[in-house]
């Protein structure tokens, strides 16, 4: 199995319309997909202003216009595409006999080189903050939470998807690792308080504690938006060291990843094999 891949992370700002978003991505992928790139990663809510009240307005069902555009771009350029996240509209029935209820999810899609969807992660942990002296923010005001641990397979190895706030929850990333994930893709949009305080810290620590690669792809910073992202897309290796990063503006960073380094790291420091499963365990309910 080929264990080396090259990833490109597109740190972008939100465009005024979905059509403009598609044009931007079409141009950027034409620019960077020269045959050397294996995987392209986009940020959280790359196609929608990060305002809870706008998520329902921008939401599309799976297979909608943006989903289709991303699938086509992956197939056209023969790359894996982590299509950031987009608001997803779905209708669910809680129990037999009840009417279907419309729900909105913050959903990450993963496409393979043929444009086939191989992963779908609905943000599991919905962010909220109630800091003193600041306006409260609750994604749950309009979003519903997902319930699945999301993994996908490539010719390089197994990957995992989580979204922004999900990366803070050590149980989720450890479950992904125990199920074989060698790299985790994190479309995100940390803000101007949590970003400088925790962004690099959580990316590096989750990589180090699980001895995997973690790639966090952020929205670019746009002071004109109501929600201002920290930016600083980055990646970390199994030792928790930074492989690549950018600053706050629109940018593209490339990272060469050698997944064979995971085995080396776990041989040198066998943390995972020394877990005391006779005393504690982590499992899905």
mmCIF file of C-alpha atoms in Angstrom:
data_model
loop_
_atom_site.group_PDB
_atom_site.id
_atom_site.type_symbol
_atom_site.label_atom_id
_atom_site.label_comp_id
_atom_site.label_asym_id
_atom_site.label_seq_id
_atom_site.Cartn_x
_atom_site.Cartn_y
_atom_site.Cartn_z
ATOM 1 C CA UNK A 1 0.000 0.000 0.000
ATOM 2 C CA UNK A 2 1.295 3.439 -0.950
ATOM 3 C CA UNK A 3 1.725 5.360 2.302
ATOM 4 C CA UNK A 4 2.667 8.796 0.998
ATOM 5 C CA UNK A 5 0.291 11.503 -0.113
ATOM 6 C CA UNK A 6 0.288 15.220 -0.786
ATOM 7 C CA UNK A 7 -2.503 17.333 0.668
ATOM 8 C CA UNK A 8 -3.529 20.867 -0.264
ATOM 9 C CA UNK A 9 -5.539 22.916 2.229
ATOM 10 C CA UNK A 10 -7.494 25.838 0.788
ATOM 11 C CA UNK A 11 -7.993 28.562 3.390
ATOM 12 C CA UNK A 12 -10.699 30.732 1.873
ATOM 13 C CA UNK A 13 -13.242 33.359 2.815
ATOM 14 C CA UNK A 14 -16.972 32.968 2.244
ATOM 15 C CA UNK A 15 -18.131 34.346 -1.115
ATOM 16 C CA UNK A 16 -21.305 36.343 -1.700
ATOM 17 C CA UNK A 17 -23.137 33.619 -3.625
ATOM 18 C CA UNK A 18 -22.949 29.864 -4.093
ATOM 19 C CA UNK A 19 -22.212 30.383 -7.774
ATOM 20 C CA UNK A 20 -19.226 32.556 -6.889
ATOM 21 C CA UNK A 21 -18.057 29.872 -4.459
ATOM 22 C CA UNK A 22 -18.137 27.268 -7.218
ATOM 23 C CA UNK A 23 -16.223 29.562 -9.603
ATOM 24 C CA UNK A 24 -13.600 30.227 -6.941
ATOM 25 C CA UNK A 25 -13.104 26.517 -6.211
ATOM 26 C CA UNK A 26 -13.040 25.674 -9.914
ATOM 27 C CA UNK A 27 -10.226 28.172 -10.485
ATOM 28 C CA UNK A 28 -8.261 27.196 -7.379
ATOM 29 C CA UNK A 29 -8.398 23.487 -8.079
ATOM 30 C CA UNK A 30 -7.382 24.044 -11.686
ATOM 31 C CA UNK A 31 -4.418 26.019 -10.340
ATOM 32 C CA UNK A 32 -3.210 23.484 -7.767
ATOM 33 C CA UNK A 33 -4.234 20.071 -9.119
ATOM 34 C CA UNK A 34 -1.263 19.476 -11.389
ATOM 35 C CA UNK A 35 -0.975 15.736 -10.802
ATOM 36 C CA UNK A 36 1.114 16.014 -7.642
ATOM 37 C CA UNK A 37 -1.788 16.666 -5.255
ATOM 38 C CA UNK A 38 -3.698 13.669 -3.892
ATOM 39 C CA UNK A 39 -6.119 15.373 -1.517
ATOM 40 C CA UNK A 40 -7.734 18.804 -1.279
ATOM 41 C CA UNK A 41 -9.282 20.096 1.963
ATOM 42 C CA UNK A 42 -11.781 22.941 2.423
ATOM 43 C CA UNK A 43 -12.885 24.798 5.593
ATOM 44 C CA UNK A 44 -16.023 24.608 7.701
ATOM 45 C CA UNK A 45 -19.020 26.430 6.190
ATOM 46 C CA UNK A 46 -16.912 27.518 3.197
ATOM 47 C CA UNK A 47 -20.128 28.339 1.331
ATOM 48 C CA UNK A 48 -22.224 30.050 3.998
ATOM 49 C CA UNK A 49 -21.769 33.010 6.374
ATOM 50 C CA UNK A 50 -21.174 31.618 9.863
ATOM 51 C CA UNK A 51 -24.437 32.852 11.374
ATOM 52 C CA UNK A 52 -26.881 30.418 12.926
ATOM 53 C CA UNK A 53 -29.878 32.206 11.451
ATOM 54 C CA UNK A 54 -28.473 31.787 7.905
ATOM 55 C CA UNK A 55 -27.788 28.049 8.054
ATOM 56 C CA UNK A 56 -31.394 27.100 7.133
ATOM 57 C CA UNK A 57 -31.405 29.648 4.308
ATOM 58 C CA UNK A 58 -28.251 28.197 2.712
ATOM 59 C CA UNK A 59 -29.041 24.548 3.458
ATOM 60 C CA UNK A 60 -29.267 21.966 0.669
ATOM 61 C CA UNK A 61 -30.057 18.261 0.717
ATOM 62 C CA UNK A 62 -27.324 15.748 0.015
ATOM 63 C CA UNK A 63 -26.901 15.735 -3.765
ATOM 64 C CA UNK A 64 -27.683 19.446 -4.055
ATOM 65 C CA UNK A 65 -25.886 22.036 -6.184
ATOM 66 C CA UNK A 66 -22.784 22.441 -4.013
ATOM 67 C CA UNK A 67 -22.516 18.712 -3.309
ATOM 68 C CA UNK A 68 -22.670 18.023 -7.042
ATOM 69 C CA UNK A 69 -20.103 20.721 -7.848
ATOM 70 C CA UNK A 70 -17.651 19.257 -5.327
ATOM 71 C CA UNK A 71 -18.180 15.716 -6.630
ATOM 72 C CA UNK A 72 -17.532 16.924 -10.181
ATOM 73 C CA UNK A 73 -14.351 18.766 -9.175
ATOM 74 C CA UNK A 74 -12.988 15.692 -7.390
ATOM 75 C CA UNK A 75 -13.657 13.549 -10.448
ATOM 76 C CA UNK A 76 -12.336 16.102 -12.927
ATOM 77 C CA UNK A 77 -9.008 16.450 -11.128
ATOM 78 C CA UNK A 78 -8.817 12.853 -9.882
ATOM 79 C CA UNK A 79 -8.221 13.898 -6.261
ATOM 80 C CA UNK A 80 -9.795 13.159 -2.917
ATOM 81 C CA UNK A 81 -11.819 16.167 -1.836
ATOM 82 C CA UNK A 82 -12.713 16.932 1.761
ATOM 83 C CA UNK A 83 -15.504 19.355 0.922
ATOM 84 C CA UNK A 84 -15.309 21.349 4.123
ATOM 85 C CA UNK A 85 -18.795 21.577 5.562
ATOM 86 C CA UNK A 86 -22.059 22.921 4.242
ATOM 87 C CA UNK A 87 -25.504 23.260 5.814
ATOM 88 C CA UNK A 88 -27.414 20.076 5.009
ATOM 89 C CA UNK A 89 -31.201 19.872 4.969
ATOM 90 C CA UNK A 90 -32.826 16.561 5.787
ATOM 91 C CA UNK A 91 -36.232 15.314 6.903
ATOM 92 C CA UNK A 92 -36.447 12.754 9.703
ATOM 93 C CA UNK A 93 -39.223 10.941 11.507
ATOM 94 C CA UNK A 94 -38.705 10.426 15.231
ATOM 95 C CA UNK A 95 -41.137 7.522 15.469
ATOM 96 C CA UNK A 96 -43.597 5.578 13.373
ATOM 97 C CA UNK A 97 -46.774 7.528 12.828
ATOM 98 C CA UNK A 98 -45.231 10.945 13.443
ATOM 99 C CA UNK A 99 -44.759 13.472 10.619
ATOM 100 C CA UNK A 100 -41.290 14.094 9.219
ATOM 101 C CA UNK A 101 -39.425 17.037 10.705
ATOM 102 C CA UNK A 102 -36.959 19.216 8.789
ATOM 103 C CA UNK A 103 -33.507 19.386 10.350
ATOM 104 C CA UNK A 104 -30.331 21.259 9.477
ATOM 105 C CA UNK A 105 -26.901 19.709 10.001
ATOM 106 C CA UNK A 106 -23.355 21.047 9.704
ATOM 107 C CA UNK A 107 -22.148 18.350 7.331
ATOM 108 C CA UNK A 108 -18.728 17.382 5.995
ATOM 109 C CA UNK A 109 -18.561 15.318 2.797
ATOM 110 C CA UNK A 110 -15.595 13.304 1.517
ATOM 111 C CA UNK A 111 -15.288 12.423 -2.185
ATOM 112 C CA UNK A 112 -12.865 9.989 -3.813
ATOM 113 C CA UNK A 113 -10.915 10.435 -7.036
ATOM 114 C CA UNK A 114 -13.978 9.451 -9.083
ATOM 115 C CA UNK A 115 -16.278 11.916 -7.365
ATOM 116 C CA UNK A 116 -17.964 9.202 -5.314
ATOM 117 C CA UNK A 117 -18.992 10.098 -1.750
ATOM 118 C CA UNK A 118 -17.005 7.913 0.639
ATOM 119 C CA UNK A 119 -17.594 9.802 3.885
ATOM 120 C CA UNK A 120 -20.226 11.992 5.491
ATOM 121 C CA UNK A 121 -19.917 13.498 8.956
ATOM 122 C CA UNK A 122 -22.587 15.561 10.637
ATOM 123 C CA UNK A 123 -20.974 17.735 13.301
ATOM 124 C CA UNK A 124 -21.453 15.773 16.485
ATOM 125 C CA UNK A 125 -20.709 18.394 19.142
ATOM 126 C CA UNK A 126 -22.529 21.682 18.622
ATOM 127 C CA UNK A 127 -20.551 24.710 19.743
ATOM 128 C CA UNK A 128 -21.879 27.191 22.225
ATOM 129 C CA UNK A 129 -20.292 29.876 24.342
ATOM 130 C CA UNK A 130 -21.591 32.010 27.211
ATOM 131 C CA UNK A 131 -18.580 34.161 28.038
ATOM 132 C CA UNK A 132 -19.046 36.994 30.497
ATOM 133 C CA UNK A 133 -19.561 40.328 28.752
ATOM 134 C CA UNK A 134 -20.119 38.744 25.331
ATOM 135 C CA UNK A 135 -23.181 37.752 23.378
ATOM 136 C CA UNK A 136 -23.999 34.062 23.756
ATOM 137 C CA UNK A 137 -23.729 31.816 20.699
ATOM 138 C CA UNK A 138 -25.461 28.441 20.263
ATOM 139 C CA UNK A 139 -25.254 26.384 17.089
ATOM 140 C CA UNK A 140 -28.102 24.292 18.477
ATOM 141 C CA UNK A 141 -30.426 27.241 17.913
ATOM 142 C CA UNK A 142 -30.739 26.068 14.303
ATOM 143 C CA UNK A 143 -28.542 22.972 13.911
ATOM 144 C CA UNK A 144 -29.073 19.348 14.920
ATOM 145 C CA UNK A 145 -26.186 17.132 16.053
ATOM 146 C CA UNK A 146 -24.900 14.107 14.173
ATOM 147 C CA UNK A 147 -24.424 10.751 15.878
ATOM 148 C CA UNK A 148 -21.846 8.901 13.774
ATOM 149 C CA UNK A 149 -18.098 8.351 14.062
ATOM 150 C CA UNK A 150 -16.976 8.876 10.464
ATOM 151 C CA UNK A 151 -14.153 6.959 8.792
ATOM 152 C CA UNK A 152 -13.245 6.417 5.140
ATOM 153 C CA UNK A 153 -10.670 4.353 3.269
ATOM 154 C CA UNK A 154 -8.127 5.388 0.637
ATOM 155 C CA UNK A 155 -5.209 3.667 -1.076
ATOM 156 C CA UNK A 156 -2.959 5.407 1.471
ATOM 157 C CA UNK A 157 -4.781 4.327 4.615
ATOM 158 C CA UNK A 158 -7.857 5.066 6.682
ATOM 159 C CA UNK A 159 -8.923 8.631 7.389
ATOM 160 C CA UNK A 160 -11.415 10.215 9.738
ATOM 161 C CA UNK A 161 -13.644 13.289 9.532
ATOM 162 C CA UNK A 162 -14.640 15.597 12.350
ATOM 163 C CA UNK A 163 -15.788 19.217 12.376
ATOM 164 C CA UNK A 164 -14.269 22.115 14.335
ATOM 165 C CA UNK A 165 -15.543 21.771 17.936
ATOM 166 C CA UNK A 166 -15.471 17.957 17.560
ATOM 167 C CA UNK A 167 -11.656 18.014 17.690
ATOM 168 C CA UNK A 168 -11.767 19.076 21.349
ATOM 169 C CA UNK A 169 -13.371 15.803 22.439
ATOM 170 C CA UNK A 170 -10.628 13.322 23.172
ATOM 171 C CA UNK A 171 -12.949 10.321 23.219
ATOM 172 C CA UNK A 172 -14.043 10.868 19.614
ATOM 173 C CA UNK A 173 -10.526 11.151 18.205
ATOM 174 C CA UNK A 174 -9.345 8.151 20.225
ATOM 175 C CA UNK A 175 -12.281 6.083 18.927
ATOM 176 C CA UNK A 176 -11.321 7.020 15.380
ATOM 177 C CA UNK A 177 -7.734 6.012 16.095
ATOM 178 C CA UNK A 178 -8.737 2.686 17.613
ATOM 179 C CA UNK A 179 -10.838 2.021 14.508
ATOM 180 C CA UNK A 180 -7.779 2.495 12.314
ATOM 181 C CA UNK A 181 -7.706 6.178 11.388
ATOM 182 C CA UNK A 182 -4.193 7.288 10.469
ATOM 183 C CA UNK A 183 -5.118 10.867 9.612
ATOM 184 C CA UNK A 184 -7.963 13.113 10.709
ATOM 185 C CA UNK A 185 -9.323 15.950 8.560
ATOM 186 C CA UNK A 186 -10.816 18.864 10.490
ATOM 187 C CA UNK A 187 -12.705 21.563 8.577
ATOM 188 C CA UNK A 188 -12.982 24.372 11.111
ATOM 189 C CA UNK A 189 -13.603 28.010 11.977
ATOM 190 C CA UNK A 190 -12.205 28.786 15.427
ATOM 191 C CA UNK A 191 -12.942 32.368 16.428
ATOM 192 C CA UNK A 192 -10.657 35.199 17.520
ATOM 193 C CA UNK A 193 -10.692 34.093 21.174
ATOM 194 C CA UNK A 194 -10.566 30.299 20.928
ATOM 195 C CA UNK A 195 -8.236 30.436 17.915
ATOM 196 C CA UNK A 196 -5.136 31.992 19.484
ATOM 197 C CA UNK A 197 -5.800 30.176 22.751
ATOM 198 C CA UNK A 198 -6.495 26.636 21.566
ATOM 199 C CA UNK A 199 -6.335 26.019 17.789
ATOM 200 C CA UNK A 200 -2.721 24.917 17.508
ATOM 201 C CA UNK A 201 -2.861 23.298 20.925
ATOM 202 C CA UNK A 202 -5.745 20.939 20.091
ATOM 203 C CA UNK A 203 -4.426 20.033 16.625
ATOM 204 C CA UNK A 204 -0.975 19.176 17.958
ATOM 205 C CA UNK A 205 -2.168 17.446 21.120
ATOM 206 C CA UNK A 206 -4.664 15.197 19.339
ATOM 207 C CA UNK A 207 -1.968 14.247 16.833
ATOM 208 C CA UNK A 208 0.526 13.498 19.599
ATOM 209 C CA UNK A 209 -1.772 11.609 21.990
ATOM 210 C CA UNK A 210 -3.111 9.398 19.194
ATOM 211 C CA UNK A 211 0.121 9.266 17.155
ATOM 212 C CA UNK A 212 -1.628 10.200 13.910
ATOM 213 C CA UNK A 213 -1.624 13.071 11.414
ATOM 214 C CA UNK A 214 -4.172 15.849 11.915
ATOM 215 C CA UNK A 215 -4.992 18.466 9.257
ATOM 216 C CA UNK A 216 -7.059 21.457 10.362
ATOM 217 C CA UNK A 217 -8.397 23.624 7.515
ATOM 218 C CA UNK A 218 -9.845 26.961 8.572
ATOM 219 C CA UNK A 219 -11.842 29.759 7.050
ATOM 220 C CA UNK A 220 -9.710 32.792 6.232
ATOM 221 C CA UNK A 221 -10.098 35.842 8.426
ATOM 222 C CA UNK A 222 -12.563 38.382 7.083
ATOM 223 C CA UNK A 223 -13.084 41.403 9.380
ATOM 224 C CA UNK A 224 -16.194 42.385 7.418
ATOM 225 C CA UNK A 225 -18.041 39.251 8.532
ATOM 226 C CA UNK A 226 -20.117 39.001 11.685
ATOM 227 C CA UNK A 227 -18.111 35.902 12.596
ATOM 228 C CA UNK A 228 -14.356 36.455 12.304
ATOM 229 C CA UNK A 229 -12.263 33.313 11.933
ATOM 230 C CA UNK A 230 -8.774 32.906 13.364
ATOM 231 C CA UNK A 231 -7.453 31.268 10.193
ATOM 232 C CA UNK A 232 -4.010 29.621 10.544
ATOM 233 C CA UNK A 233 -4.779 26.330 8.787
ATOM 234 C CA UNK A 234 -2.177 23.769 9.791
ATOM 235 C CA UNK A 235 -1.149 20.136 10.045
ATOM 236 C CA UNK A 236 0.646 18.122 12.716
ATOM 237 C CA UNK A 237 2.512 14.818 12.653
ATOM 238 C CA UNK A 238 2.312 11.777 15.003
ATOM 239 C CA UNK A 239 4.770 13.433 17.363
ATOM 240 C CA UNK A 240 2.648 16.555 17.619
ATOM 241 C CA UNK A 241 5.068 18.659 15.595
ATOM 242 C CA UNK A 242 3.789 21.230 13.091
ATOM 243 C CA UNK A 243 4.300 20.159 9.492
ATOM 244 C CA UNK A 244 2.809 23.200 7.792
ATOM 245 C CA UNK A 245 0.725 26.256 8.569
ATOM 246 C CA UNK A 246 -0.382 29.535 7.111
ATOM 247 C CA UNK A 247 -1.409 32.901 8.527
ATOM 248 C CA UNK A 248 -4.875 34.464 8.642
ATOM 249 C CA UNK A 249 -5.498 35.478 4.996
ATOM 250 C CA UNK A 250 -6.647 33.440 2.023
ATOM 251 C CA UNK A 251 -3.908 30.988 1.174
ATOM 252 C CA UNK A 252 -3.160 27.416 0.111
ATOM 253 C CA UNK A 253 -0.712 25.203 1.976
ATOM 254 C CA UNK A 254 0.744 21.919 0.733
ATOM 255 C CA UNK A 255 1.831 19.103 3.021
ATOM 256 C CA UNK A 256 3.667 15.898 2.168
ATOM 257 C CA UNK A 257 2.482 13.159 4.507
ATOM 258 C CA UNK A 258 4.258 9.841 5.034
ATOM 259 C CA UNK A 259 1.889 7.560 6.930
ATOM 260 C CA UNK A 260 4.668 5.040 7.591
ATOM 261 C CA UNK A 261 5.858 7.463 10.282
ATOM 262 C CA UNK A 262 2.905 6.377 12.401
ATOM 263 C CA UNK A 263 4.359 2.906 12.879
ATOM 264 C CA UNK A 264 7.743 4.379 13.700
ATOM 265 C CA UNK A 265 6.228 6.713 16.316
ATOM 266 C CA UNK A 266 4.262 3.902 17.948
ATOM 267 C CA UNK A 267 7.307 1.652 18.061
ATOM 268 C CA UNK A 268 9.443 4.323 19.688
ATOM 269 C CA UNK A 269 6.759 5.285 22.205
ATOM 270 C CA UNK A 270 4.140 2.503 22.456
ATOM 271 C CA UNK A 271 1.408 4.503 24.203
ATOM 272 C CA UNK A 272 -1.542 2.898 22.420
ATOM 273 C CA UNK A 273 -0.424 -0.678 23.047
ATOM 274 C CA UNK A 274 0.225 0.087 26.716
ATOM 275 C CA UNK A 275 -3.312 1.198 27.481
ATOM 276 C CA UNK A 276 -4.697 -0.725 30.489
ATOM 277 C CA UNK A 277 -7.747 -2.319 28.901
ATOM 278 C CA UNK A 278 -7.951 -4.648 31.883
ATOM 279 C CA UNK A 279 -8.910 -1.559 33.918
ATOM 280 C CA UNK A 280 -10.628 0.804 31.452
ATOM 281 C CA UNK A 281 -12.001 0.775 27.939
ATOM 282 C CA UNK A 282 -13.521 3.078 25.361
ATOM 283 C CA UNK A 283 -16.403 1.796 23.272
ATOM 284 C CA UNK A 284 -19.339 2.912 21.164
ATOM 285 C CA UNK A 285 -22.756 2.581 22.803
#
